[in-house]
Amino acid sequence: MQPTQDEVLTQHLTREYEWGFEADLDQEYAPKGLSEEIIEYIWAKKKEPPFMLDFRMRAYRAWRDMKEPHWLNGHYAPIDYQDAYYYAAPKSVAENRPKSLEEVDPEIRRIFDRLGIPLEEQEILAGVAVDAVLDSVSVATTYKERLAKMGIIFCAMSEALENYPDLVKKYLGTVVPYNDNFFAALNSAVFSDGSFVYVPKGVRCPLELSTYFRINARKTGQFERTLIIADEGAYVSYLEGCTAPRRSEHQLHAAVVELVALSGSYIKYSTVQNWYPGDTEGKGGVYNFVTKRGIAYERAKISWTQVETGSAITWKYPSVILKGDDSVGEFYSVAVTNNYQQADTGTKMIHIGKNTRSRIVSKGISAGKSNNTYRGLVQVLSNAENARNFSQCDSLLIGSACGAHTFPYVEVKNPTAVVEHEATTSKIGEDILFYCNQRGIPTQEAVELIINGYCQEVLAHLPLEFAVEARKLLAISLEGSVG
Amino acid sequence: MLTIRNLHVSVEGRGILKGLTLEVRPGEVHALMGPNGAGKSTLAAVLAGREGYEVTEGEILFEGQNLLELSPEERSHAGIFLAFQYPVEIPGVSMIQFLRAALNAHRAAKGLDPLDTAELMALLKEKAALLKLDPAFLSRSVNEGFSGGERKRAEIFQMAVLGPKLCILDETDSGLDIDALKVVSEAVNALRSPARSFLIITHYYRILQHIRPDVVHILADGRIVRSGGAELAVELEEKGYEPLLAAV
Ligand SMILES: Nc1ncnc2c1ncn2[C@@H]1O[C@H](COP(=O)(O)OP(=O)(O)OP(=O)(O)O)[C@@H](O)[C@H]1O
Ligand SMILES: [Mg+2]
């Protein structure tokens, strides 16, 4: 007897997380918990300029008085913030930041090799410069010199604080203030590293800049901080990828990304997020509470593209403040949830300038017992003459135990605004699978094909190498979940 | 090539096919006609292996092999093609992507390597020309936004690309305009060969004027009640089913 479609599909439901290995590294930790002393410890450990102690301390105090948000469409037990480490660094890096790639600890190199992220410059994907962040510390940045010749700064945040403190001081916290929300405040207080990018006036960055995040140490949160500044007329495309070992306890990831797009510039920010999602019973997995926001000045454009397949809980709303006249904001998202994953994601487009335009394309895919929520806000302020927004929010359900929810909020204070919203919900039907089977395409491959087709509009916005990786991830995270 | 003996099929507990027997030899073209609801599409679905159709009695052999043991994709690989009465849309998946997946699945089943892009495109363009389809059509999503007639033509295009042994056309002629019917018929005639057989389900004599069948069957109430030559279709066209069925 042939296995039925359902059987074939369930067989694949229990796939393993491939990136779940754990490396044995000698780690240096800050004492457990969070206090003013710990904040000082981190600041001192990192030998940061004095303004940073002030920034961190204000953030810490703001955070202390805030409540962990539980309004999102998902459920998680309160996190014990005193039972975690806020600074963990592989000793070999913490003690002495490698000056060149050759100095990177071979064990660390092996971690990134296993992830398929070789740090060797000559082997790296043509046209992609990588900053690799392990736990909280930036390990290596490739292609630095080539970029430096054009005046482009691409380095670890801690290095930027050391070498370009004025630039950091000028922009840090200007897009996401230290007290913006609970997790952003926590990040501002304790972030230990991340990436910093500055592209000078009129320069088109010739490489895709890429950061690869990896949580390795136990019971540590990862709090990276990314700041990208495109000066007038500049262009930069930035990619972010993430994985974490498989652990039965939850890991917290609370990042902050700030984009500053000055007049006439264009920042394209792409994420392929594949944090460990927890097992099929919902044990373990990364809590991904991230604040990403960009500000676009006159004629500037910010485009967010994200493919979210991992994490136990995702809470993330990459947003654009369309401050300048004629600025453009875009958000292209695919969010996949399977098993017990919960994703609450979407975007905010705040139209302040005249003739500002925004476009939102969100594709949610839910399988298993997961919950997938789109939450978006389009706000048109009173001076934003002729603002335009178009939103398309599609949900695809696989099986009958999952949920999809759409919450599009619209606030329009200028009568000339045109705001359009379209939404659809669909299922991968038996008829479409049979059609594929009849042509000789097995069910699993058919599902991949259908999902890719469904996400095509979003994937088309990813740089090529990333799109290939994203396709693979989509296929893996949904393997056989149709029934 | 295809032997169906005393086939009984029920859907949701209700008997639809009630003892159907049919023999299709290599190279033959069989037309299958019959009133609405007689079970023509049901037969096509059972041959292609669709879920939800329960074979309660009888057997189907395809080239001597028990067809009922095979999954739908295995039947496809074995050479069975069904041009659907109602082809579905696959949004965002281009005809190229779709047929690449299909062709490579067929090749994998035969132990062959995937086609490279140049070979694939050459094949698709050749067959698109056979169906007088604009090559731009290859980049469009499968059936998305296609008119009823375009979908039918696209089905025959896919058939030409996959080169099956047994081609089942479920009312491919319905919805085609006169010119399109000619194009599709000519493509089918071009595909006729001593090794390839056709089962053409239709309500109209018209398509059979273009594609001359070897045998015409009339299916009524789950059984083949009459078989004959092309003249049977003419008779049907003139008199309708009533006198024919009354005589059975
Ligand atoms: N999936 C199904 N569920 C319930 N009934 C079905 C199903 N498929 C077929 N039937 C029933 O079986 C009978 C035969 O249907 P079938 O589609 O095979 O007819 P047909 O001969 O192809 O008709 P037509 O000429 O209208 O296409 C009909 O009464 C139909 O309602
Ligand atoms: Mg029918």
Short mmCIF file of N, CA and C in Angstrom, two decimals, chain A residues 58 62 76 82 85-87 92 110 127 138 146 149 180 231 252-253 270 298 356 360 389 408 449 466:
data_model
loop_
_atom_site.label_atom_id
_atom_site.label_comp_id
_atom_site.label_asym_id
_atom_site.label_seq_id
_atom_site.Cartn_x
_atom_site.Cartn_y
_atom_site.Cartn_z
N ARG A 58 21.13 55.41 31.90
CA ARG A 58 19.78 55.96 31.73
C ARG A 58 18.83 54.88 31.20
N ALA A 62 15.56 53.35 33.09
CA ALA A 62 14.25 53.39 32.41
C ALA A 62 13.66 51.98 32.36
N TYR A 76 3.99 33.67 26.72
CA TYR A 76 5.23 33.13 27.24
C TYR A 76 5.30 33.45 28.72
N GLN A 82 17.04 38.21 36.21
CA GLN A 82 18.19 38.12 37.11
C GLN A 82 18.89 36.77 36.98
N TYR A 85 22.97 35.77 32.09
CA TYR A 85 24.22 36.51 31.97
C TYR A 85 24.08 37.58 30.91
N TYR A 86 24.57 38.74 31.17
CA TYR A 86 24.43 39.83 30.21
C TYR A 86 25.70 40.13 29.44
N TYR A 87 26.71 39.38 29.74
CA TYR A 87 27.92 39.55 28.96
C TYR A 87 28.63 38.22 28.91
N SER A 92 39.22 34.22 24.10
CA SER A 92 40.28 34.62 23.17
C SER A 92 39.96 35.94 22.47
N ARG A 110 35.92 27.50 13.20
CA ARG A 110 35.21 26.26 12.90
C ARG A 110 33.70 26.44 13.06
N GLY A 127 31.53 39.42 -3.27
CA GLY A 127 30.69 40.59 -3.09
C GLY A 127 29.96 40.67 -1.77
N SER A 138 31.81 40.69 18.47
CA SER A 138 32.10 40.64 17.06
C SER A 138 33.44 39.96 16.86
N ARG A 146 39.31 47.02 1.87
CA ARG A 146 38.78 47.40 0.56
C ARG A 146 37.70 48.48 0.73
N LYS A 149 38.96 52.08 1.76
CA LYS A 149 39.47 52.92 0.67
C LYS A 149 38.40 53.84 0.12
N ASP A 180 12.70 53.54 24.45
CA ASP A 180 11.64 53.31 23.47
C ASP A 180 10.63 52.25 23.91
N ASP A 231 25.00 58.34 4.33
CA ASP A 231 25.07 59.79 4.19
C ASP A 231 24.38 60.19 2.88
N LEU A 252 17.16 34.39 25.10
CA LEU A 252 16.59 35.69 24.78
C LEU A 252 17.47 36.43 23.78
N HIS A 253 16.83 36.96 22.76
CA HIS A 253 17.55 37.77 21.78
C HIS A 253 16.79 39.08 21.68
N SER A 270 18.21 43.41 4.69
CA SER A 270 17.57 42.10 4.52
C SER A 270 17.93 41.18 5.67
N GLU A 298 14.76 63.54 3.25
CA GLU A 298 14.24 63.88 1.92
C GLU A 298 14.72 62.90 0.85
N THR A 356 5.17 61.29 0.71
CA THR A 356 5.87 60.09 1.17
C THR A 356 5.08 58.86 0.74
N ILE A 360 3.78 47.79 1.80
CA ILE A 360 3.92 46.68 2.75
C ILE A 360 3.43 45.41 2.07
N ASN A 389 0.03 54.83 0.78
CA ASN A 389 0.43 53.54 1.32
C ASN A 389 -0.34 52.45 0.61
N PRO A 408 -4.36 45.24 10.96
CA PRO A 408 -3.83 46.43 10.30
C PRO A 408 -4.44 47.69 10.93
N LEU A 449 7.46 24.18 -3.84
CA LEU A 449 7.20 24.97 -5.05
C LEU A 449 6.08 25.98 -4.79
N PHE A 466 21.23 35.21 -0.89
CA PHE A 466 20.34 35.15 0.26
C PHE A 466 19.00 34.53 -0.12
#
